[in-house]
mmCIF file with all atom_site columns, C-alpha atoms in Angstrom:
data_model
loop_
_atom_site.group_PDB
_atom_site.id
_atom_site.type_symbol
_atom_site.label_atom_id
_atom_site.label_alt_id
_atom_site.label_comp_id
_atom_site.label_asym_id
_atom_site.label_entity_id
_atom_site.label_seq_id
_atom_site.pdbx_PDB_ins_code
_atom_site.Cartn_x
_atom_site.Cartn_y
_atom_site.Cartn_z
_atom_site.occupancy
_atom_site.B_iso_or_equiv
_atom_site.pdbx_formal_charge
_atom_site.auth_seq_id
_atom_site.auth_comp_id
_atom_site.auth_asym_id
_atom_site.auth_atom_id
_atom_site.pdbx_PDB_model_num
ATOM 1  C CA . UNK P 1 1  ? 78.989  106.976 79.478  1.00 0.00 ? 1114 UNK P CA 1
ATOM 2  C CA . UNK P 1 2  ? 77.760  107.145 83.048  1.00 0.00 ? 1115 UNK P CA 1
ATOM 3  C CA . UNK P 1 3  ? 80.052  106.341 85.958  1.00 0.00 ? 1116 UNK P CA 1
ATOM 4  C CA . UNK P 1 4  ? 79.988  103.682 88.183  1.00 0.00 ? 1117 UNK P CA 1
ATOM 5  C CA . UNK P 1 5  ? 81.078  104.688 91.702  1.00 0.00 ? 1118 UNK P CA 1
ATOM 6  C CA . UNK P 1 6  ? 80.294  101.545 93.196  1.00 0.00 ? 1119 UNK P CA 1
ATOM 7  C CA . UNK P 1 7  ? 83.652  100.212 91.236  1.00 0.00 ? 1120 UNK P CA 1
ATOM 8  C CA . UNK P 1 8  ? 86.414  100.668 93.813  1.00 0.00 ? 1121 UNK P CA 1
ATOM 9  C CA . UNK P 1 9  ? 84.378  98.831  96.268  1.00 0.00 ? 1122 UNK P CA 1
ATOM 10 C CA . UNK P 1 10 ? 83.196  95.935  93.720  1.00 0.00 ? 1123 UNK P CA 1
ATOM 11 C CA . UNK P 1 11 ? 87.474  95.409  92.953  1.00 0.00 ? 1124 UNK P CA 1
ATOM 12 C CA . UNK P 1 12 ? 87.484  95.240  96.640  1.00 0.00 ? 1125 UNK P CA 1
ATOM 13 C CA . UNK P 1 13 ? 85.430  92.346  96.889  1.00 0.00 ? 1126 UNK P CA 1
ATOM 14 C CA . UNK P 1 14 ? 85.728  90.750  94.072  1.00 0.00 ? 1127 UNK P CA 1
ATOM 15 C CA . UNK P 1 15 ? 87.608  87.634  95.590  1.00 0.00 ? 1128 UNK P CA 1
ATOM 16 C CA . UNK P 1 16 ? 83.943  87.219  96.862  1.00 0.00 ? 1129 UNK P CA 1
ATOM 17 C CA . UNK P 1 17 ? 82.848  86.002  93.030  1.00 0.00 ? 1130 UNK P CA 1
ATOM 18 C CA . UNK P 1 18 ? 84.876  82.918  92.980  1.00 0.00 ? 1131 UNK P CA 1
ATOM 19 C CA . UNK P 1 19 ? 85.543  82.249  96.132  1.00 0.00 ? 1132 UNK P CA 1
ATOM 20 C CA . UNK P 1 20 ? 84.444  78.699  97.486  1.00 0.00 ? 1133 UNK P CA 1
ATOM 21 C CA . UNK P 1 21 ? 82.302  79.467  100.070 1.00 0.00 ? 1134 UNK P CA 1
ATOM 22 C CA . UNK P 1 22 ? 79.835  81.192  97.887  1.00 0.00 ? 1135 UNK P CA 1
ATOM 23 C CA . UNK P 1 23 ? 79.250  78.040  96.363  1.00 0.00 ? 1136 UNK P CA 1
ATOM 24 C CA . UNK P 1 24 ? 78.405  76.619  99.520  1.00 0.00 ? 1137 UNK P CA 1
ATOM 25 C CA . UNK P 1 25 ? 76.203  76.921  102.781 1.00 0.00 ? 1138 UNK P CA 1
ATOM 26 C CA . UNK P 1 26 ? 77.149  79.074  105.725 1.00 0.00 ? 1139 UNK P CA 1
ATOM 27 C CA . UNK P 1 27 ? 76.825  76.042  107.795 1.00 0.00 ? 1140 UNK P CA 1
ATOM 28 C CA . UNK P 1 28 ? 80.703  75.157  107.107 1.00 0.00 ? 1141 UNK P CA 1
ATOM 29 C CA . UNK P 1 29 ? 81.570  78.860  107.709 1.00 0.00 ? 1142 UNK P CA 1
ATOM 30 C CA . UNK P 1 30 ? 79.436  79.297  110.758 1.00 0.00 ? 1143 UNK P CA 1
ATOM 31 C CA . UNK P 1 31 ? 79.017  75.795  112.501 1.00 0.00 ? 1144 UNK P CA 1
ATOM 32 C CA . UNK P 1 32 ? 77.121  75.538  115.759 1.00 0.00 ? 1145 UNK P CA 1
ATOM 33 C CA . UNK P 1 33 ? 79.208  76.291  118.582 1.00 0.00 ? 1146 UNK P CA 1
ATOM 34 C CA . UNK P 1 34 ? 81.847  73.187  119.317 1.00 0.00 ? 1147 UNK P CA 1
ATOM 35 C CA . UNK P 1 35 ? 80.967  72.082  116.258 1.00 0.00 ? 1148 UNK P CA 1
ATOM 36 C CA . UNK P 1 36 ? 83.685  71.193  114.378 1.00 0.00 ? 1149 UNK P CA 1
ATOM 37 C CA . UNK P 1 37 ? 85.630  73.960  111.676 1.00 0.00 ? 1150 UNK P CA 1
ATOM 38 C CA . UNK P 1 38 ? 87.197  71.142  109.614 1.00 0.00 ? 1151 UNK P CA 1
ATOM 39 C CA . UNK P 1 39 ? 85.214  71.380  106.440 1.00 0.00 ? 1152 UNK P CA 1
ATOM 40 C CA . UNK P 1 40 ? 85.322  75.369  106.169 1.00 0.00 ? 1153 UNK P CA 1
ATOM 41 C CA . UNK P 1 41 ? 89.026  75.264  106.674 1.00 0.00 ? 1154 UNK P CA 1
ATOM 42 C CA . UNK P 1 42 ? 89.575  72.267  104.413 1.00 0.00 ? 1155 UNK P CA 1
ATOM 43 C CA . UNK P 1 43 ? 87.725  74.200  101.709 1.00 0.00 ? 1156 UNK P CA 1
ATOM 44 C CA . UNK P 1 44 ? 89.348  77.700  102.587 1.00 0.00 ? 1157 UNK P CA 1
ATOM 45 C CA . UNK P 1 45 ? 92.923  75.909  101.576 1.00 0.00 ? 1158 UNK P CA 1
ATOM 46 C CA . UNK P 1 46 ? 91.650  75.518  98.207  1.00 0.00 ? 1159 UNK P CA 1
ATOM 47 C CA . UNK P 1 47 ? 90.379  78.476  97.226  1.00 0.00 ? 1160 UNK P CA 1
ATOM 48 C CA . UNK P 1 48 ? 92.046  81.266  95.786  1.00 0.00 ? 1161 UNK P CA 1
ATOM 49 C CA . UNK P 1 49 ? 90.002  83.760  97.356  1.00 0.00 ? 1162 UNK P CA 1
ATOM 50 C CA . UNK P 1 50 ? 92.002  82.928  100.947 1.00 0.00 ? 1163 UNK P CA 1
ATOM 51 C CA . UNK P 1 51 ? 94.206  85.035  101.735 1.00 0.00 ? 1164 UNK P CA 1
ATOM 52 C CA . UNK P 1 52 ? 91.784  88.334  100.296 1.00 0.00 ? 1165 UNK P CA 1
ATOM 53 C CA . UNK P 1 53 ? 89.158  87.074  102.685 1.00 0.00 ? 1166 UNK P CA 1
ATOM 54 C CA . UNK P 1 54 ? 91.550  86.786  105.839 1.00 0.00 ? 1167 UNK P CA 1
ATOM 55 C CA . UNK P 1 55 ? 92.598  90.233  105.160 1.00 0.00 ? 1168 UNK P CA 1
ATOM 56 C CA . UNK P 1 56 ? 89.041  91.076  104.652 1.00 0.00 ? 1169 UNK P CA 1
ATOM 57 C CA . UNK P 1 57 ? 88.162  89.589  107.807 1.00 0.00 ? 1170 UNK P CA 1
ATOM 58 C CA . UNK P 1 58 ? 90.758  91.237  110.184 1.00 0.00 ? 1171 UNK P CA 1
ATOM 59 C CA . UNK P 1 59 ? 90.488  94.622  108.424 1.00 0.00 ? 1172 UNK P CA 1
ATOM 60 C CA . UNK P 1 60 ? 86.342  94.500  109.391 1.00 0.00 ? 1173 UNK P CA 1
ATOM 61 C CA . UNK P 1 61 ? 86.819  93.022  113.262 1.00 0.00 ? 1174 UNK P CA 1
ATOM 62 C CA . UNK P 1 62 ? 84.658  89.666  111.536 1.00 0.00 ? 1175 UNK P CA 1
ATOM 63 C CA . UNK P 1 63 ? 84.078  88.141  115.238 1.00 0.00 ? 1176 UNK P CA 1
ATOM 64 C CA . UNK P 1 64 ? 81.990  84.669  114.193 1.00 0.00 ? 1177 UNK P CA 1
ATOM 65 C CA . UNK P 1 65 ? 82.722  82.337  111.209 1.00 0.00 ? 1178 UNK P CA 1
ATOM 66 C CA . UNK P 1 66 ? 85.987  80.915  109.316 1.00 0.00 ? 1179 UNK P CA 1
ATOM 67 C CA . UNK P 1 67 ? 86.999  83.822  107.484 1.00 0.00 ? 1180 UNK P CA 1
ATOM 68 C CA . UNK P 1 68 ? 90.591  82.878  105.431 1.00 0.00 ? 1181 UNK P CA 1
ATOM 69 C CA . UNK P 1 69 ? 90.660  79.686  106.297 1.00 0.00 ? 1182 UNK P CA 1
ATOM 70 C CA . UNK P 1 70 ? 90.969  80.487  110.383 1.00 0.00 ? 1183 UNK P CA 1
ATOM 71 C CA . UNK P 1 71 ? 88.065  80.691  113.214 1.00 0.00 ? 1184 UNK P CA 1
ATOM 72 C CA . UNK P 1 72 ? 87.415  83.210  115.884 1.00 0.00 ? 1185 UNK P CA 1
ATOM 73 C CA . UNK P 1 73 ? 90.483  82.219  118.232 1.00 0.00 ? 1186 UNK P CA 1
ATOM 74 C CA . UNK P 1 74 ? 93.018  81.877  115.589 1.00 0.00 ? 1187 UNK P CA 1
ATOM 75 C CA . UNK P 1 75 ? 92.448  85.465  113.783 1.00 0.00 ? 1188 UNK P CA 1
ATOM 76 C CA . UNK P 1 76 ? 92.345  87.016  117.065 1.00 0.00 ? 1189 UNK P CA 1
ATOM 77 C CA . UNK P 1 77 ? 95.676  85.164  117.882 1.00 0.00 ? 1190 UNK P CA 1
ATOM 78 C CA . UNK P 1 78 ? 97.053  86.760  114.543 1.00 0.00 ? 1191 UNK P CA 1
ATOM 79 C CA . UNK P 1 79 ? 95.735  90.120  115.125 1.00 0.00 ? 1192 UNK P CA 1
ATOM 80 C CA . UNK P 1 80 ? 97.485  90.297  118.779 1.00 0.00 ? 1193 UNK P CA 1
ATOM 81 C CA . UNK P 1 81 ? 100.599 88.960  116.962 1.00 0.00 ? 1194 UNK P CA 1
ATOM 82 C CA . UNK P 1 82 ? 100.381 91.707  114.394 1.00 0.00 ? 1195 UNK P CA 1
ATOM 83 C CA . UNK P 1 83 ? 99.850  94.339  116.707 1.00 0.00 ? 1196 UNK P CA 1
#
């Protein structure tokens, strides 16, 4: 049986599979600037995916989008905090 080395990194991201976003458009996820973050946010506190993604995001320095449920400003906020 061959192996699949790819399969550490596919566990990794598999909060990606069901996660709501990828059954939407970026637009909600990467509005225009001042545009408003409501509707990514709004969908980001229903889906189980959340708090992978947030991690996801701070661990890779993600600098645009709603990533977790929280924009630029507020993960950058939460990263100073941590830190």
């Amino acid at each position: 049986m061959p192996t699949n080395t790819a399969a550490p990194i596919d566990n990794a991201l598999s909060w990606q599979e069901n996660a709501l976003c990828a059954q939407t458009g970026p637009e909600f996820f990467f509005p225009d600037p001042g545009s408003s973050t409501r509707e990514a946010k709004r969908l980001c506190g229903a889906c189980e995916g959340r708090e992978a993604c947030l991690e996801y995001a701070l661990t890779h320095d993600e600098r645009f989008g709603v990533w977790g449920g929280l924009s630029e400003k507020e993960r950058y906020q939460l990263k100073r905090g941590r830190g």
